[in-house]
Tab-separated table of C-alpha atoms (C1' of nucleotides) in Angstrom:
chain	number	residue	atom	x	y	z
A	265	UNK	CA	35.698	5.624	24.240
A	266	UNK	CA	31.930	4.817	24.232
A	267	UNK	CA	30.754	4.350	20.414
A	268	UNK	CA	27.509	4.374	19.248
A	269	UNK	CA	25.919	0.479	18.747
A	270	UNK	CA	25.406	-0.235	15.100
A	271	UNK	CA	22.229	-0.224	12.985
A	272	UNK	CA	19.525	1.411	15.712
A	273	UNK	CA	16.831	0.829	13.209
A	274	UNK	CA	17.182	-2.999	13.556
A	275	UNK	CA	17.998	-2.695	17.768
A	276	UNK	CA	14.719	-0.947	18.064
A	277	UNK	CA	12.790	-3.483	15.888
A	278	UNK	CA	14.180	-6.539	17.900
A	279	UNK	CA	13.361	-4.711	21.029
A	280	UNK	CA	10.226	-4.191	20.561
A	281	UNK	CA	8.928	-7.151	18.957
A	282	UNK	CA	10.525	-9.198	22.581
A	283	UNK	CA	8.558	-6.343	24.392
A	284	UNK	CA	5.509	-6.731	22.453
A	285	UNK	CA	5.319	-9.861	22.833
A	286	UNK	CA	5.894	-10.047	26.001
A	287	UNK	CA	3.433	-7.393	27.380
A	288	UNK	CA	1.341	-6.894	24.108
A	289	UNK	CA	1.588	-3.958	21.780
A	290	UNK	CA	-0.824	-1.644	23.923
A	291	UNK	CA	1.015	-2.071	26.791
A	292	UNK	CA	4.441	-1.454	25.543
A	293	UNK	CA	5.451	2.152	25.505
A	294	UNK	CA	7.628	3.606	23.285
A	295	UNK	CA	10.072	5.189	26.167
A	296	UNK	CA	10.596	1.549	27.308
A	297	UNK	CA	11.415	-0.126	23.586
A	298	UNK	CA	13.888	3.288	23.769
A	299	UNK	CA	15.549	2.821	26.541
A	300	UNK	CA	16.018	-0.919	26.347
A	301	UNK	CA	17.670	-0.374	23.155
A	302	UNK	CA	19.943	2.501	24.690
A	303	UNK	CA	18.330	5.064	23.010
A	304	UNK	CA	15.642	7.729	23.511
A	305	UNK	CA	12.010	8.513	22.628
A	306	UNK	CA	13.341	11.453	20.833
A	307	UNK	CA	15.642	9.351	18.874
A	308	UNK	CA	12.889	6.775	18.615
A	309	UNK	CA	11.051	8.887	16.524
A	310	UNK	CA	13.887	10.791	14.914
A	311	UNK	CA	14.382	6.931	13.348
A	312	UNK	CA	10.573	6.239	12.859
A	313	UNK	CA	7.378	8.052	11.879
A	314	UNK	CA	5.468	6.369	14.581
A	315	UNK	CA	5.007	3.439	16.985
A	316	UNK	CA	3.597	1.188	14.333
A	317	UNK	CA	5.928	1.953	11.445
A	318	UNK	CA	8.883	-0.165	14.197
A	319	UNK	CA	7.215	-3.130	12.732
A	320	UNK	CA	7.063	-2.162	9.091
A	321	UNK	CA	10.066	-0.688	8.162
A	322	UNK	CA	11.470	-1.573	4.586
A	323	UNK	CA	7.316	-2.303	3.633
A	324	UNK	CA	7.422	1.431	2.162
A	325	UNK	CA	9.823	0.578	-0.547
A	326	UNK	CA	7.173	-2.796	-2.290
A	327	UNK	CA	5.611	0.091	-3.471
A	328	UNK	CA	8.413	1.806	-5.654
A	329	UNK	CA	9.299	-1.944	-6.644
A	330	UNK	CA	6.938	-2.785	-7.659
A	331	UNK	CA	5.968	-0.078	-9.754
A	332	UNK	CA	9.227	0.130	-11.236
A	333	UNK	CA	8.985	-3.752	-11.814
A	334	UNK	CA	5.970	-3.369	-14.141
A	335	UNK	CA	7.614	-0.159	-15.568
A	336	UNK	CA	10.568	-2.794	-16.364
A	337	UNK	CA	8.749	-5.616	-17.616
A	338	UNK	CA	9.832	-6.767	-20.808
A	339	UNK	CA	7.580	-5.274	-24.495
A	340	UNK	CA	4.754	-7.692	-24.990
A	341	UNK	CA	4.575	-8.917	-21.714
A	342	UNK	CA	0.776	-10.178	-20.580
A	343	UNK	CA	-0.689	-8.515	-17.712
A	344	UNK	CA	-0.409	-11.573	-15.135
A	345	UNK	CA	2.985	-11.741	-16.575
A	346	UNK	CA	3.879	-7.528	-15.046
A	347	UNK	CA	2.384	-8.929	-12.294
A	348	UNK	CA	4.550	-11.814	-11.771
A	349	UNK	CA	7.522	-9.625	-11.882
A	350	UNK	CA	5.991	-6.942	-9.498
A	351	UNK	CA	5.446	-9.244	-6.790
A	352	UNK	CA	8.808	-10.587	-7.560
A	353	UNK	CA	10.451	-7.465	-6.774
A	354	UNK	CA	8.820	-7.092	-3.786
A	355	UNK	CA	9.775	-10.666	-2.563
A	356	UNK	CA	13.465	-10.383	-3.970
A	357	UNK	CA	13.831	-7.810	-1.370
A	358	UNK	CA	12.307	-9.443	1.717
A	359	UNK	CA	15.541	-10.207	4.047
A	360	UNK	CA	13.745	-11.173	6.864
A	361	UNK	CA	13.760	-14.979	7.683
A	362	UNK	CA	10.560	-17.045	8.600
A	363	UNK	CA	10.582	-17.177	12.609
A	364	UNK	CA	10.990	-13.234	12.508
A	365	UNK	CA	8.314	-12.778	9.482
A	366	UNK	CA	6.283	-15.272	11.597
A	367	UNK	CA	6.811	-13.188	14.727
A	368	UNK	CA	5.488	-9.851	13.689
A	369	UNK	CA	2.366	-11.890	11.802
A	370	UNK	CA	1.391	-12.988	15.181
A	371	UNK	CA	2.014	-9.270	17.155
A	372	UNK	CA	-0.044	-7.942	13.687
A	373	UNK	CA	-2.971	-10.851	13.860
A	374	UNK	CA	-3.217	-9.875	18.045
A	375	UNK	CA	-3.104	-5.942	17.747
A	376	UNK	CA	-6.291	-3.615	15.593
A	377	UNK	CA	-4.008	-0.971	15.898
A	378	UNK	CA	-1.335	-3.054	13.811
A	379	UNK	CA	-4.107	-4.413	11.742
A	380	UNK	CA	-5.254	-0.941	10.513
A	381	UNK	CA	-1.382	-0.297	9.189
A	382	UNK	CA	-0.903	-3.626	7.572
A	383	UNK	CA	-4.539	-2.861	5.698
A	384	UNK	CA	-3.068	0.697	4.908
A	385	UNK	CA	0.282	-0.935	3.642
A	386	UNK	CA	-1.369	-3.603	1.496
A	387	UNK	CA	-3.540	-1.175	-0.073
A	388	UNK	CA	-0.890	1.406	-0.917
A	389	UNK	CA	0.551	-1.546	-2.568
A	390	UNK	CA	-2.463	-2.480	-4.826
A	391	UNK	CA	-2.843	1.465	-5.359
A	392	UNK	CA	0.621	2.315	-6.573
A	393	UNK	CA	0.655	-1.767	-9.092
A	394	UNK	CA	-2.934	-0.455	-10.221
A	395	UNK	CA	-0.988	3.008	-10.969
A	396	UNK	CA	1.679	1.134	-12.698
A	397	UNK	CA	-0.494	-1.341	-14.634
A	398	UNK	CA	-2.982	1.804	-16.158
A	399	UNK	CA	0.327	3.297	-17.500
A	400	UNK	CA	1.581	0.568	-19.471
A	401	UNK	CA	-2.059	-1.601	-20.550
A	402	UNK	CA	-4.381	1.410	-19.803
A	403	UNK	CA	-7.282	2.811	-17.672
A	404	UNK	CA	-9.790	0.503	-18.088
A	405	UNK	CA	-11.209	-2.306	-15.611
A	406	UNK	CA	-9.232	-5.038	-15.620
A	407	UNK	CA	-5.980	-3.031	-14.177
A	408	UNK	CA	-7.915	-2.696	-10.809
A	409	UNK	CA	-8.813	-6.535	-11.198
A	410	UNK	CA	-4.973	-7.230	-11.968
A	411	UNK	CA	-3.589	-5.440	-9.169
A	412	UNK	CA	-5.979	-7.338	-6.808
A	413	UNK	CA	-5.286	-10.538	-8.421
A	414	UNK	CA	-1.524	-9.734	-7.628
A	415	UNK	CA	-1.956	-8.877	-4.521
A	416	UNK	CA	-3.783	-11.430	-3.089
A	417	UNK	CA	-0.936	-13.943	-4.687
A	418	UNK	CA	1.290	-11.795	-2.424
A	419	UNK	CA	-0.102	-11.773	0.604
A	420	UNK	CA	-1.413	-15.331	0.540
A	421	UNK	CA	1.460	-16.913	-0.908
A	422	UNK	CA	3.389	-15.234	2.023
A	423	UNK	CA	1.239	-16.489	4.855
A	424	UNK	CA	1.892	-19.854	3.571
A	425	UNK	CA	5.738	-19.657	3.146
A	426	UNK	CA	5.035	-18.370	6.978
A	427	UNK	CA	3.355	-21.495	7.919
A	428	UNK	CA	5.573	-23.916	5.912
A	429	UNK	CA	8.315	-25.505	7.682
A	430	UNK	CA	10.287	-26.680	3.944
A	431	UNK	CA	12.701	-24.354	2.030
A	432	UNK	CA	10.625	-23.088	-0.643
A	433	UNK	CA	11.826	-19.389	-1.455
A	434	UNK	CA	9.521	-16.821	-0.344
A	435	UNK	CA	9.693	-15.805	-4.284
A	436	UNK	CA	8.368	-19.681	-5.194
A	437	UNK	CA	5.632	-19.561	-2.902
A	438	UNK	CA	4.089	-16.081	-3.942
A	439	UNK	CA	4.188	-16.837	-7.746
A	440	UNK	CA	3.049	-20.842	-7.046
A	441	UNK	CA	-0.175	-18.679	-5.030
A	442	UNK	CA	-0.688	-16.455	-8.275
A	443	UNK	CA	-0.801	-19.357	-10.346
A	444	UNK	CA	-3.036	-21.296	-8.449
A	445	UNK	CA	-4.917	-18.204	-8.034
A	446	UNK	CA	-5.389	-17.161	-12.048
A	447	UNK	CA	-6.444	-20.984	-12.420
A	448	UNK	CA	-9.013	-20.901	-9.602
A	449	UNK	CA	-10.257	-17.775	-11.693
A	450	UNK	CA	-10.801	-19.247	-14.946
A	451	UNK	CA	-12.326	-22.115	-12.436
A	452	UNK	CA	-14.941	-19.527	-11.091
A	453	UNK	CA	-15.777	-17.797	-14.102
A	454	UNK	CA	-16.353	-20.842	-16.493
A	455	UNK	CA	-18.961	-21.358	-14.156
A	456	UNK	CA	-18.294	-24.920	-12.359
A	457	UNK	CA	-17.131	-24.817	-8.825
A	458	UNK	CA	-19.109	-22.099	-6.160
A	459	UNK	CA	-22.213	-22.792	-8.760
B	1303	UNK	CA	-36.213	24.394	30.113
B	1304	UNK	CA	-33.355	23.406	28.348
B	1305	UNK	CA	-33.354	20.142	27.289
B	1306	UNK	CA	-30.540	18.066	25.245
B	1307	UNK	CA	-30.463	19.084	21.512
B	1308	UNK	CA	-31.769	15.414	19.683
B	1309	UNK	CA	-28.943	13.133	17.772
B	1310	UNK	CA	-25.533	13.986	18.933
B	1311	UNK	CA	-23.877	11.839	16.557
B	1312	UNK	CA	-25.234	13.743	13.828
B	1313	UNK	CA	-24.324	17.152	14.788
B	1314	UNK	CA	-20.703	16.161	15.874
B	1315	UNK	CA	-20.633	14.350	12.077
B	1316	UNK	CA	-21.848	17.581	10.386
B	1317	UNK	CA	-19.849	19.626	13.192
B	1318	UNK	CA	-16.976	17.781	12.216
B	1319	UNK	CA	-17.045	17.860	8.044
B	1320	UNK	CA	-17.256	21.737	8.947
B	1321	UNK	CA	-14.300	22.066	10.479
B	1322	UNK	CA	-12.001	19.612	9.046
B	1323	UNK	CA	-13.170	21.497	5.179
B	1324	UNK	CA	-12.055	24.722	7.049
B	1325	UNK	CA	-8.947	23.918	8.577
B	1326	UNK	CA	-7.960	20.260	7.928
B	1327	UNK	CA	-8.493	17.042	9.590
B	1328	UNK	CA	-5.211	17.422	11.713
B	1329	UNK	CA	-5.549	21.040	12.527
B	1330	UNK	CA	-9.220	20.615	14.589
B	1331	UNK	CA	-9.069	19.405	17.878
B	1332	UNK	CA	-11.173	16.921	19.119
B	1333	UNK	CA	-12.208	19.469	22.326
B	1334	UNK	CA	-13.010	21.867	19.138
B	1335	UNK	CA	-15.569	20.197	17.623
B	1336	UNK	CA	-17.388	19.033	20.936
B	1337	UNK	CA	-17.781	22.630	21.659
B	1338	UNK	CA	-19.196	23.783	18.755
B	1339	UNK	CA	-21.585	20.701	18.312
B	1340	UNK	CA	-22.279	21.833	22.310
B	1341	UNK	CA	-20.753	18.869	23.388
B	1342	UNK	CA	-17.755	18.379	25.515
B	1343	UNK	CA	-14.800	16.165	24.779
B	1344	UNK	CA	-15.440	13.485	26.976
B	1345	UNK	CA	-18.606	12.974	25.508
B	1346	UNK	CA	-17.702	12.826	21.932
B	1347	UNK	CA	-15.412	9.823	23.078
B	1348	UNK	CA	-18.005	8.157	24.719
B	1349	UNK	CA	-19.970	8.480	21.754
B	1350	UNK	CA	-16.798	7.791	19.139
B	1351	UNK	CA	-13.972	5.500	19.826
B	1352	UNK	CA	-11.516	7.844	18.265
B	1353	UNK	CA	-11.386	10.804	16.565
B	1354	UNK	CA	-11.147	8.850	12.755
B	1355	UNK	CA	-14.630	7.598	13.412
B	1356	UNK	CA	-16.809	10.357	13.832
B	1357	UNK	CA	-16.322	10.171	10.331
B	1358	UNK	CA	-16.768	6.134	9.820
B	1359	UNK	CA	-19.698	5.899	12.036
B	1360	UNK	CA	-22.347	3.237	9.960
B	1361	UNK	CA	-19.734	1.710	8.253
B	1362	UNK	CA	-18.805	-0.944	10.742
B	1363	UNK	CA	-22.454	-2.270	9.773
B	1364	UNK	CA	-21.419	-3.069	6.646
B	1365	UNK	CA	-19.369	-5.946	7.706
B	1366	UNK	CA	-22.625	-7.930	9.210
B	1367	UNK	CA	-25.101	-6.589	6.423
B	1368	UNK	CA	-22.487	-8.584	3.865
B	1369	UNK	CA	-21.647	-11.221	5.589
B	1370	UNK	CA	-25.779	-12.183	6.195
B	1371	UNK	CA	-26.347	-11.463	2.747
B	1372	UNK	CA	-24.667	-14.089	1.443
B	1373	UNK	CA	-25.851	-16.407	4.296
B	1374	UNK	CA	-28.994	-15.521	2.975
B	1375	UNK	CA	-28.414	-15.258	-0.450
B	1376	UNK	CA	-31.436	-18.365	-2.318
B	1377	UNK	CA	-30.172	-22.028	-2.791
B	1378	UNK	CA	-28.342	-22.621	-5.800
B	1379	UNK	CA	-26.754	-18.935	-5.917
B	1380	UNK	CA	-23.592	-18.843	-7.826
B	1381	UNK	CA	-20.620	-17.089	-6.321
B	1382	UNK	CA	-21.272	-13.893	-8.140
B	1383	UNK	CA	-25.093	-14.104	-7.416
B	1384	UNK	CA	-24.141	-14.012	-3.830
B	1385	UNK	CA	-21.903	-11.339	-4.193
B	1386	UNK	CA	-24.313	-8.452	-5.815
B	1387	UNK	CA	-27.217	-9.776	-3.100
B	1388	UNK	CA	-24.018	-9.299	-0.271
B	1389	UNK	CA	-23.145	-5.863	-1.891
B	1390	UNK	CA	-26.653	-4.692	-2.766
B	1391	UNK	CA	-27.249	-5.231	1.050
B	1392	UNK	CA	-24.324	-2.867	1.986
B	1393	UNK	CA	-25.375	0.039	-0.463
B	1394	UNK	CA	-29.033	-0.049	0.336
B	1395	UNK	CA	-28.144	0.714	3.958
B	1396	UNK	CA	-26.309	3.888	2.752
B	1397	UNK	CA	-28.332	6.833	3.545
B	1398	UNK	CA	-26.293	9.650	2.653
B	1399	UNK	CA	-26.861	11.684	-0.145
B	1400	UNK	CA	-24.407	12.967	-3.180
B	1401	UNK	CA	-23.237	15.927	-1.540
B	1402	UNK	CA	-21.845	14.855	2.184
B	1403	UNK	CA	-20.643	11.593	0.587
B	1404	UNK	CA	-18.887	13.525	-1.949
B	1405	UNK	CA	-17.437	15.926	0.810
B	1406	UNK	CA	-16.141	12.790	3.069
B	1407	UNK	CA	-14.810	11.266	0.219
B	1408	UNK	CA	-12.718	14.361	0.061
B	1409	UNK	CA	-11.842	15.018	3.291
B	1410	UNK	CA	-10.305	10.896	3.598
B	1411	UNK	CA	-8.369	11.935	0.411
B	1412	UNK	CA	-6.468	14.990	2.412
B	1413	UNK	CA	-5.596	13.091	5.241
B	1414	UNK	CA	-3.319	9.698	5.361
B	1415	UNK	CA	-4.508	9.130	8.623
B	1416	UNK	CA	-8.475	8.849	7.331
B	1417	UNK	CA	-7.064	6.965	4.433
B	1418	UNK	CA	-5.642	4.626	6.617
B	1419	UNK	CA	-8.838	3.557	8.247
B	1420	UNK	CA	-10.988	3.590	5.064
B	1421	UNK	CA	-8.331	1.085	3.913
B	1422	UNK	CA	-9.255	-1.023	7.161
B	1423	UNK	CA	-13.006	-0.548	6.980
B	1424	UNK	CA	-12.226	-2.018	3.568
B	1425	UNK	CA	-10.332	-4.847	4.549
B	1426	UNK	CA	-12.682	-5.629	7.161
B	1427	UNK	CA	-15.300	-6.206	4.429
B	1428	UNK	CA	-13.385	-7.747	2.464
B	1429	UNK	CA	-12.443	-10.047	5.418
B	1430	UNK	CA	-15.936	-10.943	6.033
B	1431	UNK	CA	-17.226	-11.260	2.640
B	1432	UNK	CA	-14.509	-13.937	2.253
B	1433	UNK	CA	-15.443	-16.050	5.379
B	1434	UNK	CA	-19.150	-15.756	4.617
B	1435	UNK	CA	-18.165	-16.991	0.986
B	1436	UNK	CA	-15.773	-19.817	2.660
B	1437	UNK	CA	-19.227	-20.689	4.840
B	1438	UNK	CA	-21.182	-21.509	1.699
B	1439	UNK	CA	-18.929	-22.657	-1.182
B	1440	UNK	CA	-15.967	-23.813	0.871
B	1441	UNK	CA	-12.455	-22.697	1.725
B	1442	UNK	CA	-10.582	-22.911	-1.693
B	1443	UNK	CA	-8.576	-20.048	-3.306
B	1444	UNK	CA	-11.926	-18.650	-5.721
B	1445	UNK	CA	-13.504	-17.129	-2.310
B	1446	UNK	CA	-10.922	-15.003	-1.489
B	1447	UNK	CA	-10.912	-13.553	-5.174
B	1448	UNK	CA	-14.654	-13.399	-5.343
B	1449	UNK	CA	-14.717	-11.311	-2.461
B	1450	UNK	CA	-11.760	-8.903	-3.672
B	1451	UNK	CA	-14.261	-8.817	-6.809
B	1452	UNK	CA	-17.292	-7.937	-4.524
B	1453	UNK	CA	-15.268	-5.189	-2.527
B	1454	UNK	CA	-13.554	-3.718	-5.652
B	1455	UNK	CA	-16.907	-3.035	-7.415
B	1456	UNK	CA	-18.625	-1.561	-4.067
B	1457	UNK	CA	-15.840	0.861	-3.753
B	1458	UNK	CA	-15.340	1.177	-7.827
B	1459	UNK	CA	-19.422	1.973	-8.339
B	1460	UNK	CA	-19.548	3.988	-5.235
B	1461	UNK	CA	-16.670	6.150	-6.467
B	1462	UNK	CA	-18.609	6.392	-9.616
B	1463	UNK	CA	-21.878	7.109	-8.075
B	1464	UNK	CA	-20.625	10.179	-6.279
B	1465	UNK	CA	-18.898	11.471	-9.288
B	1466	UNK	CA	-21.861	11.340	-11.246
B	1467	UNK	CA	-25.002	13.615	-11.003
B	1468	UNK	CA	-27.632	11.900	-12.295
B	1469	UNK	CA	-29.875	9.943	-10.365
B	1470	UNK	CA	-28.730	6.602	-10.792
B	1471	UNK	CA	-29.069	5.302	-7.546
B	1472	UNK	CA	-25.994	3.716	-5.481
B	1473	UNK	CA	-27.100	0.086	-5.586
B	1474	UNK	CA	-27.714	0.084	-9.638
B	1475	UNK	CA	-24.128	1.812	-9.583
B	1476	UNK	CA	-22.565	-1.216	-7.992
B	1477	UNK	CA	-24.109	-3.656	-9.766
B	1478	UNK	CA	-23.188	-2.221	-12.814
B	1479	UNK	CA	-20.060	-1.887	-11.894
B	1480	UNK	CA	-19.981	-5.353	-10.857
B	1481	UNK	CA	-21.107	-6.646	-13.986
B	1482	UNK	CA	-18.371	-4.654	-16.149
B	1483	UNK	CA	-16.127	-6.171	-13.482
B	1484	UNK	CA	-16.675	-9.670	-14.596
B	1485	UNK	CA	-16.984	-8.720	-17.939
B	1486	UNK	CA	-13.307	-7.064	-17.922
B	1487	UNK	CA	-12.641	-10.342	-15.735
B	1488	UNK	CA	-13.239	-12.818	-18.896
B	1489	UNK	CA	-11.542	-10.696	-21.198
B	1490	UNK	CA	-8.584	-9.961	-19.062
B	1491	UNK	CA	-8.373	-14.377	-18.997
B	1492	UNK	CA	-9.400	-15.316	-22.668
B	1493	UNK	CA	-6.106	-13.241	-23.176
B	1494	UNK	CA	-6.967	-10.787	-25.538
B	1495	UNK	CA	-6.375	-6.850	-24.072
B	1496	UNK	CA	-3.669	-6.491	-21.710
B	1497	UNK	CA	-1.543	-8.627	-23.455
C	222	DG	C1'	-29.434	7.001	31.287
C	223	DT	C1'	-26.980	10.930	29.353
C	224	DC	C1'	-23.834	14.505	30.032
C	225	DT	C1'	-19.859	16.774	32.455
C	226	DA	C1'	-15.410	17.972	35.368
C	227	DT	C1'	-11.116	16.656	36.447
C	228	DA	C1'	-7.097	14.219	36.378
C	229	DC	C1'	-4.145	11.315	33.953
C	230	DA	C1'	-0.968	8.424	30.684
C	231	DA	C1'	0.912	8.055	26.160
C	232	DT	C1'	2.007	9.652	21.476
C	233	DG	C1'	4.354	12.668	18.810
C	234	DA	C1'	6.339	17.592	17.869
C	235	DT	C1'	9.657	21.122	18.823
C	236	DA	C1'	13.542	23.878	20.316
C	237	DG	C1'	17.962	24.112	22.013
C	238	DA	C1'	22.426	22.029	24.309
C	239	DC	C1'	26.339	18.819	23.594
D	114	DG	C1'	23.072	12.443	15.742
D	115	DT	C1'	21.715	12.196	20.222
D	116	DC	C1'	19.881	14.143	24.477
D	117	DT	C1'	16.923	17.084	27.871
D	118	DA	C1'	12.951	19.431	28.404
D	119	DT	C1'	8.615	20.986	27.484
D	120	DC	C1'	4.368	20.956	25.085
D	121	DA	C1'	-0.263	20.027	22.652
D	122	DT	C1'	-3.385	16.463	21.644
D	123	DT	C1'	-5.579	12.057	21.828
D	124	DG	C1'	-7.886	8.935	24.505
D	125	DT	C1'	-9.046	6.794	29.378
D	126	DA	C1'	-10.785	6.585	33.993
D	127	DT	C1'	-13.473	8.106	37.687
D	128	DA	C1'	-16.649	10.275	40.069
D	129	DG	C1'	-20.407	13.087	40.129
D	130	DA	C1'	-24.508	16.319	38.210
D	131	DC	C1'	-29.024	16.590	35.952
DNA sequence: GTCTATACAATGATAGAC
DNA sequence: GTCTATCATTGTATAGAC
C-alpha cells in the first residue's frame, strides 16, 4: 500500500537546494524540484507561497519571536539587554546545522532574485523588533537605532558561526557579535577610531 | 508626421502611479500600462527590467552617488562627516517633488511585492555605503554600523520630509535627522532612557 | 537606434476529480 | 491532500519595421 513520504516541506527543500546548486537557481524549475521529490507543482505551491520562500521556510516565525521575546523580557531590562533576548529567540530556534546554513548562504550570495527575499526577510525582522522595542521603551529615535544595532549582531554573528569550523553555539556567536558591536559603538562615537 | 512622443520612461512612470492608485499594483497588467502610455509591452521591458522598477527607476544611482561620496568625502573626515557628505549626495539627486514621492511611498506600502524591492534598494545602499566606509577607515565592526546609521536617517528624514509640508528641503531633512540620530545614539549608550 | 509583432517558457492561480 | 488540466501574467528571444 503506497504511503505518502514524510515531511514534504523538508523533501522539497533538500531537493532543491542539490538542484540549485547544481544548475543554479534560474535554471531550476519548480516542476523539476516537484517531481524529483515525488510531488507536483500544484502541491509545490499548495506547501509554499513561491519559488523563493523553498529556501526560507521557518525565517517567517524570527519575527513573532522576536517580538514576543522583547514583549517577555524581564521589568527593568536595558534596551541592548531586549535585544539580547530577541535575537536569542530567534537563534534558539534555528535547527539547521552549519553545512546546510552554509549551503543556502552560498545559493543566496549567487542568486539577486534570492538576494531581494533575504533583504525583505531581514528587514521585516528589524520592522516587527523596532515595533516591539517602541511598545515597551517608546517612539522615539533610538528604538530604530536598537533594532538595527540588533540586527546587524544577528546577521553578522551568523555569517561567522557559518564560516567557523569550532563548536561555538549559533546563540554564542550572535550575542559575542552584539557585544563587540555595542563596544565598537561607544568606540565610534567617543570619537577615536574612523576620526 | 507622427513622430515618437519624448521620454518614455516618464510617461510609463506617471502611466503607471495612475493605474496602480486605481486598481492596485497586482491588478494592472504590464501590457495595460504600455498601452495607455502608447507603448507596447515589449517595449516597456526593454526599457524596465521588471515590472517593480518602473517604479524604482533612479534609485539604482544611489548606490554609486554614496559610495563616491565618501571616496570623496575631504581628508581627515570623521566617519559621520563622511556619512552626511555620502547621504547629502543621494538626496540632492532626488528630483521628485512632495506629491509623486508621497504617492509612491504609498503605493510600495499596498503591495509586499514593492516592499520587497524597496527593502533591497535599501540593502543595496546600505551594502555600498559599508564597503566605501571599509575603503577609507578599514574593515572593523564600526563601518557596518555607521552605514546602518547613514541608511536609517536617509530613509527616517525622507519619510519625514514627505510627511511634512513645509519647505524644508530633502537634504536639510536628512541631515537633521542624522544629527538627532547620533544624538539618540549617545544617549541610548551613556545608559540613561531605554533603560 | 527606437519601436513593434510574434512566439515562447516559467511562475503562480484556480477548479474539479480521486 | 494530492493530482490533472487549464489559464493569465511576467519576462525573454528573435526577427523585422520605421
Amino acid at each position: 500500500m503506497a504511503r505518502w513520504e514524510p515531511d514534504p516541506r523538508g523533501r522539497l527543500l533538500r531537493t532543491a537546494i542539490e538542484l540549485f546548486s547544481d544548475q543554479g537557481y534560474e535554471a531550476t524549475t519548480t516542476a523539476q524540484i516537484a517531481e524529483r521529490a515525488g510531488l507536483t507543482k500544484t502541491t509545490l505551491f499548495r506547501l509554499f507561497p513561491d519559488k523563493r520562500e523553498i529556501l526560507f521556510q521557518g525565517q517567517s516565525l524570527l519575527v513573532d519571536l522576536a517580538a514576543e521575546a522583547v514583549r517577555a523580557a524581564p521589568d527593568g531590562s536595558s534596551g541592548t539587554a531586549a535585544v539580547a533576548a530577541a535575537i536569542s529567540a530567534m537563534t534558539d530556534a534555528h535547527v539547521a546545522g552549519h553545512s546546510s546554513s552554509r549551503q543556502i548562504a552560498r545559493l543566496i550570495a549567487a542568486s539577486p532574485e534570492l538576494q531581494e527575499r533575504a533583504a525583505f526577510k531581514r528587514s521585516s525582522i528589524a520592522q516587527a523588533l523596532q515595533a516591539a522595542l517602541a511598545g515597551r521603551f517608546g517612539e522615539g529615535h533610538h528604538v530604530g537605532l536598537l533594532a538595527d544595532l540588533g540586527v546587524r549582531a544577528y546577521y553578522d554573528g551568523f555569517d561567522s558561526w557559518i564560516a567557523a569550523d569550532d563548536d561555538r553555539s549559533l546563540t554564542t556567536a550572535v550575542l559575542e557579535e552584539l557585544a563587540s558591536c555595542e563596544a565598537a559603538l561607544r568606540e565610534l562615537l567617543s570619537g577615536s577610531p574612523a576620526r
